[in-house]
Amino acid sequence: MRIFVSLAVVLALPACSGAAVCEDKLVEAKPQPHGLLAAFLFVRDCGATADFATHVAVGVRADGLAGATTIFIADSDHGAARVEPNNAIWASVGWLDTDRLSLAYAKDARVFRREQKALGVKIQYRATGPYEPVPPSVYPSVH
């Protein structure tokens, strides 16, 4: 009987491993002025037991999120930071020129990653609140 119970427990472990399947939802893509890159703002949803995570990545515009380098990850810190209807924390991304990107985000967010450079692009960050967008860009968004 012990062997049967042990075997049942071992066989049930993969089903209870807790491995969440995450889904990424693109919120906005901002193309690099006169370049091939884009900044992608997206939300990662890993299920009911985790907060939504707001990500920003830089990658080849034509490839979308595939192969993009993540430069920023944050969440609402259990509701402390403002959350948008799309479940992302408040964030605003804008190109200052072809090799500089500005990222403003909710000051009360819990930040997990803040890279200073990716794919030759320097990133400037600004924690603000409650709402202070990046200065408007002459470059339109790509959706």
mmCIF file of C-alpha atoms in Angstrom:
data_model
loop_
_atom_site.group_PDB
_atom_site.id
_atom_site.type_symbol
_atom_site.label_atom_id
_atom_site.label_comp_id
_atom_site.label_asym_id
_atom_site.label_seq_id
_atom_site.Cartn_x
_atom_site.Cartn_y
_atom_site.Cartn_z
ATOM 1 C CA MET A 1 0.000 0.000 0.000
ATOM 2 C CA ARG A 2 2.880 2.430 0.807
ATOM 3 C CA ILE A 3 4.336 1.920 -2.651
ATOM 4 C CA PHE A 4 0.974 2.751 -4.260
ATOM 5 C CA VAL A 5 0.568 5.952 -2.183
ATOM 6 C CA SER A 6 4.177 7.014 -2.907
ATOM 7 C CA LEU A 7 3.700 6.401 -6.619
ATOM 8 C CA ALA A 8 0.451 8.410 -6.635
ATOM 9 C CA VAL A 9 2.160 11.353 -4.917
ATOM 10 C CA VAL A 10 5.106 11.309 -7.354
ATOM 11 C CA LEU A 11 2.788 11.167 -10.370
ATOM 12 C CA ALA A 12 0.680 14.064 -9.041
ATOM 13 C CA LEU A 13 3.648 16.418 -8.474
ATOM 14 C CA PRO A 14 3.947 17.746 -12.049
ATOM 15 C CA ALA A 15 0.273 18.755 -12.015
ATOM 16 C CA CYS A 16 0.818 20.723 -8.791
ATOM 17 C CA SER A 17 4.185 22.217 -9.626
ATOM 18 C CA GLY A 18 2.769 25.746 -9.506
ATOM 19 C CA ALA A 19 4.369 26.658 -12.825
ATOM 20 C CA ALA A 20 2.281 29.559 -14.043
ATOM 21 C CA VAL A 21 1.700 30.172 -17.708
ATOM 22 C CA CYS A 22 2.231 33.853 -18.298
ATOM 23 C CA GLU A 23 0.594 35.988 -20.963
ATOM 24 C CA ASP A 24 2.056 39.220 -22.350
ATOM 25 C CA LYS A 25 -0.287 41.970 -23.569
ATOM 26 C CA LEU A 26 1.221 44.789 -25.619
ATOM 27 C CA VAL A 27 0.064 48.201 -24.387
ATOM 28 C CA GLU A 28 2.104 50.451 -26.668
ATOM 29 C CA ALA A 29 4.985 50.392 -29.136
ATOM 30 C CA LYS A 30 7.029 53.542 -29.735
ATOM 31 C CA PRO A 31 9.246 53.446 -32.845
ATOM 32 C CA GLN A 32 12.767 54.793 -32.719
ATOM 33 C CA PRO A 33 13.066 57.997 -34.740
ATOM 34 C CA HIS A 34 14.776 57.225 -38.038
ATOM 35 C CA GLY A 35 15.769 53.741 -36.845
ATOM 36 C CA LEU A 36 14.848 50.078 -36.769
ATOM 37 C CA LEU A 37 14.165 49.748 -33.053
ATOM 38 C CA ALA A 38 11.087 50.320 -30.919
ATOM 39 C CA ALA A 39 10.286 50.528 -27.221
ATOM 40 C CA PHE A 40 7.517 48.133 -26.211
ATOM 41 C CA LEU A 41 5.387 48.701 -23.103
ATOM 42 C CA PHE A 42 3.556 45.524 -22.118
ATOM 43 C CA VAL A 43 1.853 43.830 -19.177
ATOM 44 C CA ARG A 44 2.698 40.313 -18.051
ATOM 45 C CA ASP A 45 -0.115 38.360 -16.380
ATOM 46 C CA CYS A 46 1.010 35.192 -14.586
ATOM 47 C CA GLY A 47 -2.311 34.320 -13.008
ATOM 48 C CA ALA A 48 -4.322 35.078 -9.915
ATOM 49 C CA THR A 49 -1.518 34.482 -7.414
ATOM 50 C CA ALA A 50 0.788 37.179 -8.838
ATOM 51 C CA ASP A 51 0.467 40.923 -9.405
ATOM 52 C CA PHE A 52 0.445 42.139 -12.998
ATOM 53 C CA ALA A 53 3.975 43.179 -14.001
ATOM 54 C CA THR A 54 4.630 46.171 -16.239
ATOM 55 C CA HIS A 55 7.552 45.655 -18.618
ATOM 56 C CA VAL A 56 9.367 47.857 -21.105
ATOM 57 C CA ALA A 57 11.604 46.258 -23.701
ATOM 58 C CA VAL A 58 13.699 47.533 -26.595
ATOM 59 C CA GLY A 59 13.914 45.496 -29.772
ATOM 60 C CA VAL A 60 13.706 45.439 -33.535
ATOM 61 C CA ARG A 61 10.422 47.109 -34.493
ATOM 62 C CA ALA A 62 9.512 44.504 -37.116
ATOM 63 C CA ASP A 63 10.039 41.622 -34.663
ATOM 64 C CA GLY A 64 7.728 43.003 -31.987
ATOM 65 C CA LEU A 65 8.292 41.542 -28.534
ATOM 66 C CA ALA A 66 10.091 38.496 -29.941
ATOM 67 C CA GLY A 67 13.751 38.878 -29.050
ATOM 68 C CA ALA A 68 13.335 42.312 -27.422
ATOM 69 C CA THR A 69 15.579 43.123 -24.452
ATOM 70 C CA THR A 70 13.685 43.873 -21.252
ATOM 71 C CA ILE A 71 14.938 47.093 -19.658
ATOM 72 C CA PHE A 72 12.295 47.743 -16.988
ATOM 73 C CA ILE A 73 10.038 45.606 -14.791
ATOM 74 C CA ALA A 74 7.761 46.900 -12.016
ATOM 75 C CA ASP A 75 4.469 46.156 -10.315
ATOM 76 C CA SER A 76 1.995 48.138 -8.211
ATOM 77 C CA ASP A 77 3.516 46.964 -4.893
ATOM 78 C CA HIS A 78 0.176 45.563 -3.741
ATOM 79 C CA GLY A 79 -1.813 48.546 -4.987
ATOM 80 C CA ALA A 80 0.492 51.328 -3.719
ATOM 81 C CA ALA A 81 1.126 52.605 -7.270
ATOM 82 C CA ARG A 82 -1.544 53.831 -9.664
ATOM 83 C CA VAL A 83 -2.789 51.083 -11.980
ATOM 84 C CA GLU A 84 -4.262 51.783 -15.410
ATOM 85 C CA PRO A 85 -7.363 50.013 -16.801
ATOM 86 C CA ASN A 86 -5.013 47.718 -18.782
ATOM 87 C CA ASN A 87 -3.539 46.501 -15.429
ATOM 88 C CA ALA A 88 -0.191 48.234 -16.017
ATOM 89 C CA ILE A 89 1.218 50.708 -13.550
ATOM 90 C CA TRP A 90 1.194 54.236 -14.899
ATOM 91 C CA ALA A 91 4.178 54.539 -17.278
ATOM 92 C CA SER A 92 5.128 56.777 -20.188
ATOM 93 C CA VAL A 93 7.841 56.007 -22.749
ATOM 94 C CA GLY A 94 9.296 58.461 -25.254
ATOM 95 C CA TRP A 95 12.329 58.768 -27.494
ATOM 96 C CA LEU A 96 14.457 61.831 -26.794
ATOM 97 C CA ASP A 97 16.491 61.130 -29.947
ATOM 98 C CA THR A 98 17.677 58.043 -31.834
ATOM 99 C CA ASP A 99 19.857 56.727 -29.015
ATOM 100 C CA ARG A 100 18.096 58.023 -25.863
ATOM 101 C CA LEU A 101 14.864 56.777 -24.366
ATOM 102 C CA SER A 102 12.967 58.361 -21.470
ATOM 103 C CA LEU A 103 10.780 56.297 -19.166
ATOM 104 C CA ALA A 104 8.581 57.892 -16.494
ATOM 105 C CA TYR A 105 6.694 55.613 -14.113
ATOM 106 C CA ALA A 106 4.561 55.704 -10.963
ATOM 107 C CA LYS A 107 6.788 56.654 -8.029
ATOM 108 C CA ASP A 108 5.163 54.143 -5.678
ATOM 109 C CA ALA A 109 5.804 51.186 -7.990
ATOM 110 C CA ARG A 110 7.994 48.310 -6.858
ATOM 111 C CA VAL A 111 10.827 48.167 -9.409
ATOM 112 C CA PHE A 112 12.580 44.877 -10.157
ATOM 113 C CA ARG A 113 14.728 45.900 -13.142
ATOM 114 C CA ARG A 114 16.081 49.239 -14.437
ATOM 115 C CA GLU A 115 18.712 48.772 -17.119
ATOM 116 C CA GLN A 116 20.727 51.849 -18.086
ATOM 117 C CA LYS A 117 21.467 50.773 -21.664
ATOM 118 C CA ALA A 118 20.231 48.240 -24.226
ATOM 119 C CA LEU A 119 20.995 47.746 -27.924
ATOM 120 C CA GLY A 120 22.999 50.986 -27.996
ATOM 121 C CA VAL A 121 20.146 52.991 -26.446
ATOM 122 C CA LYS A 122 20.669 54.885 -23.177
ATOM 123 C CA ILE A 123 17.658 54.917 -20.876
ATOM 124 C CA GLN A 124 16.716 57.783 -18.535
ATOM 125 C CA TYR A 125 14.237 57.056 -15.737
ATOM 126 C CA ARG A 126 11.944 59.306 -13.754
ATOM 127 C CA ALA A 127 9.734 58.157 -10.878
ATOM 128 C CA THR A 128 6.797 60.560 -10.725
ATOM 129 C CA GLY A 129 3.399 60.874 -9.239
ATOM 130 C CA PRO A 130 0.606 60.942 -9.702
ATOM 131 C CA TYR A 131 0.923 61.715 -13.432
ATOM 132 C CA GLU A 132 3.750 63.420 -15.273
ATOM 133 C CA PRO A 133 4.136 62.149 -18.834
ATOM 134 C CA VAL A 134 7.271 62.144 -20.932
ATOM 135 C CA PRO A 135 7.300 65.301 -23.092
ATOM 136 C CA PRO A 136 5.347 64.700 -26.296
ATOM 137 C CA SER A 137 7.323 63.267 -29.147
ATOM 138 C CA VAL A 138 6.966 64.123 -32.805
ATOM 139 C CA TYR A 139 7.156 60.384 -33.494
ATOM 140 C CA PRO A 140 3.791 58.579 -33.591
ATOM 141 C CA SER A 141 2.992 55.394 -31.698
ATOM 142 C CA VAL A 142 2.758 52.084 -33.521
ATOM 143 C CA HIS A 143 -0.103 49.834 -32.450
#
